[in-house]
Coordinates of C-alpha atoms in Angstrom, one line a residue:
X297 CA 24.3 -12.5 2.0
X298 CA 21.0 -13.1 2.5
X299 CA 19.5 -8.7 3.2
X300 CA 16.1 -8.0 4.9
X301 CA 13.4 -6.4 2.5
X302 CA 10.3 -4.6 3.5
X303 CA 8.4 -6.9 1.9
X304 CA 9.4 -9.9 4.5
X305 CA 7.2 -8.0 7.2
X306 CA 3.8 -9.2 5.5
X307 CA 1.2 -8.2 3.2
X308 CA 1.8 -4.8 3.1
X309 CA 2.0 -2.2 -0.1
X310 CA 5.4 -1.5 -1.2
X311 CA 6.2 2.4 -2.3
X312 CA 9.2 4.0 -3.8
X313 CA 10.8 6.9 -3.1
X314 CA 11.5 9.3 -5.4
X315 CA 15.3 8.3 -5.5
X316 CA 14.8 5.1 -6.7
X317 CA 15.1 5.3 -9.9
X318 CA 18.2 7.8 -9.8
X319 CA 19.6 4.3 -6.9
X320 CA 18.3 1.9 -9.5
X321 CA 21.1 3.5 -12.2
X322 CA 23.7 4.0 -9.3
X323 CA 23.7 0.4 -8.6
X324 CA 22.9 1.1 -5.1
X325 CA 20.9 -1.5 -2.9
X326 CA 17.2 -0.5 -3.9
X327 CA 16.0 -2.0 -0.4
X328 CA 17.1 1.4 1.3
X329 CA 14.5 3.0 -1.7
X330 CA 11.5 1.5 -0.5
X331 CA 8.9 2.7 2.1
X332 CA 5.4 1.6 3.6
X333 CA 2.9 4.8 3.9
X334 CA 1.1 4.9 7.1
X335 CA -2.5 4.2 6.1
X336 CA -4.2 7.8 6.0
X337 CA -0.8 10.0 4.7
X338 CA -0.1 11.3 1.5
X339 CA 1.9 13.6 0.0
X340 CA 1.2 17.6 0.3
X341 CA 1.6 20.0 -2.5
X342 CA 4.5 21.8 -1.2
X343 CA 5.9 18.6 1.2
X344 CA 6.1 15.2 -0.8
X345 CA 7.1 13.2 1.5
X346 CA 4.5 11.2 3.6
X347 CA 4.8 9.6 6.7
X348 CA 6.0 6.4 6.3
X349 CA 8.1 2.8 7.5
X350 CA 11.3 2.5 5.8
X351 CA 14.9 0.1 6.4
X352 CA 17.0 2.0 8.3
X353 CA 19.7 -0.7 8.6
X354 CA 20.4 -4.3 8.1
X355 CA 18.8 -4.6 11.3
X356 CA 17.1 -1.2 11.8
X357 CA 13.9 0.3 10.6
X358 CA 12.6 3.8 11.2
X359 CA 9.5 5.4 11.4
X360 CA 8.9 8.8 10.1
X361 CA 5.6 11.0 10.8
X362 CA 4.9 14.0 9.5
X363 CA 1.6 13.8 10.7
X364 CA -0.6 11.1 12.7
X365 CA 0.8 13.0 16.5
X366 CA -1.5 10.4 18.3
X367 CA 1.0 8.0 17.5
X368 CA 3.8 9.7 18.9
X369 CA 3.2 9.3 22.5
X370 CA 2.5 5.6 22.4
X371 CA 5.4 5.0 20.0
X372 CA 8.1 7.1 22.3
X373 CA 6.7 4.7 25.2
X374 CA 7.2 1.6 23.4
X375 CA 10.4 2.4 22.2
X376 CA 11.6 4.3 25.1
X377 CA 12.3 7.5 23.3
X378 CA 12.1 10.9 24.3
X379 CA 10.4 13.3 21.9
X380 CA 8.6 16.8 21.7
X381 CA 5.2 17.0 20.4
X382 CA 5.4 20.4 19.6
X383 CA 7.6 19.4 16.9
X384 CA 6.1 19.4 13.6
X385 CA 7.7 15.8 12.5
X386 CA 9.0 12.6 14.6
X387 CA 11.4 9.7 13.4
X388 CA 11.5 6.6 15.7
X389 CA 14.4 4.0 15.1
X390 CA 14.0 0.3 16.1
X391 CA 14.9 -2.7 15.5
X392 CA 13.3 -5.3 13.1
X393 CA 12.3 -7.6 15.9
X394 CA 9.4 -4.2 17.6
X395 CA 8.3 -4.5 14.1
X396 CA 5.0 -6.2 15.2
X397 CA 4.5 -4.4 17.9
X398 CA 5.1 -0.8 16.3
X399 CA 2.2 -2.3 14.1
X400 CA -0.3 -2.7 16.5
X401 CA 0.3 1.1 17.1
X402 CA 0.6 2.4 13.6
X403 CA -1.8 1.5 10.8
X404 CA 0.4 1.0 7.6
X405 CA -1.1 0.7 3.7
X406 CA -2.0 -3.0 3.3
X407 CA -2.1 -4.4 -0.3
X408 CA -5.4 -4.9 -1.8
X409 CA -6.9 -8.5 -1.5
X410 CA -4.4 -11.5 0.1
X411 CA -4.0 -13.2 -3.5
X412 CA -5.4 -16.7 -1.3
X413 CA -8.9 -17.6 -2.2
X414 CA -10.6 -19.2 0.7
X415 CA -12.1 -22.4 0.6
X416 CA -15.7 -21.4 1.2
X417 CA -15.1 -18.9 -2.2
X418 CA -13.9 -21.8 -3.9
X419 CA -16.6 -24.4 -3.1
X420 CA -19.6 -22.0 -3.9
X421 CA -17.8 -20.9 -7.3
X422 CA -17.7 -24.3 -8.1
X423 CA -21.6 -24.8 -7.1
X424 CA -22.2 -21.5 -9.4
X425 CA -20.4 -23.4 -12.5
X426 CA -17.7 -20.4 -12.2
X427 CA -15.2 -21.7 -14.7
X428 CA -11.9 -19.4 -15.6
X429 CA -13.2 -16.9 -17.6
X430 CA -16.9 -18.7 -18.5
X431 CA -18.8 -16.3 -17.1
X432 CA -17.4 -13.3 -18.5
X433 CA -17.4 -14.7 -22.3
X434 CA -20.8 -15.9 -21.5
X435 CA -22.5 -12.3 -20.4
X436 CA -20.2 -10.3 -23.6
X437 CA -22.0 -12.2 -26.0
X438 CA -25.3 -10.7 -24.4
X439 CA -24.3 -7.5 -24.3
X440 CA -23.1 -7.9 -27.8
X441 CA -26.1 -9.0 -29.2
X442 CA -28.0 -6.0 -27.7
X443 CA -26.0 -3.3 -28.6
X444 CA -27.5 -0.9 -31.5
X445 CA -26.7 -2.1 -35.2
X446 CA -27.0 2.0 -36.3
X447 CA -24.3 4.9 -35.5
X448 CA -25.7 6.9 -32.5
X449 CA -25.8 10.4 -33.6
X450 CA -27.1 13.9 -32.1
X451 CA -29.9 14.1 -35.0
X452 CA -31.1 10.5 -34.4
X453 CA -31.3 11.0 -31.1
X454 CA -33.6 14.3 -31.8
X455 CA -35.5 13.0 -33.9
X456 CA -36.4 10.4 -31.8
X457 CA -35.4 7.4 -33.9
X458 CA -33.6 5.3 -31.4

């Protein structure tokens, strides 16, 4: 049985709920334990749960906003749902398939840097001499050479021996 994971929907970061560890030693499918943060939330001190994406169903996802209400009226249209916006929370249900267009709406937590280095990167790193690792060893031995031989200490520094 092949099961849909957050993941499949692109590049974006992965969270875990707090459960997941307690799921993790249940056995249960850790799938249901994952969420994508809408870009912006966080958890409050007294309310830990942000709003965030997370697998409803096989088939299902669900949206839940705890804050962000200028996404609530575009999102109820889209997904032809009635809510109140004097609520203090939303959850919208949809299936996988409105995924990308519940993404043009809402702005989720992307993962830092693709992991995909262009070609233009690659061709000037080449022209730089940029091999693996070069220039790093290269520049420690510089910084090596110049640091201080003597311990730093509050008196030498007083005295004005460094």
């Amino acid at each position: 049985m092949n099961e849909f994971r957050l993941s499949n929907l692109g590049k974006y970061k992965i969270d875990r709920t707090e459960d997941y560890g307690w799921a993790k030693s249940t056995g249960e499918d850790l799938t249901y334990y994952e969420m994508i943060r809408v870009k912006g939330s966080g958890p409050e001190p007294c309310f830990t749960v942000p709003s965030h994406l997370y697998k409803y169903g096989e088939g299902t996802l669900a949206i839940y906003l705890k804050d962000h209400k200028n996404y609530w009226r575009p999102l109820s249209k889209l997904l032809d749902q009635e809510m109140d916006i004097t609520d203090d929370e939303a959850l919208f249900k949809f299936p996988i398939e409105k995924f990308p267009d519940v993404s043009k709406i809402v702005k989720f937590v992307m993962k830092k840097g693709s992991g995909k280095l262009s070609d233009n990167f690659i061709r000037a790193r080449k022209e730089n001499g940029f091999k693996h690792g070069a220039k790093v060893k290269q520049n420690s031995k510089k910084i090596s050479d110049k640091q201080p031989t003597g311990i730093i200490t509050l008196e030498n520094f007083k005295g004005g021996k460094i």
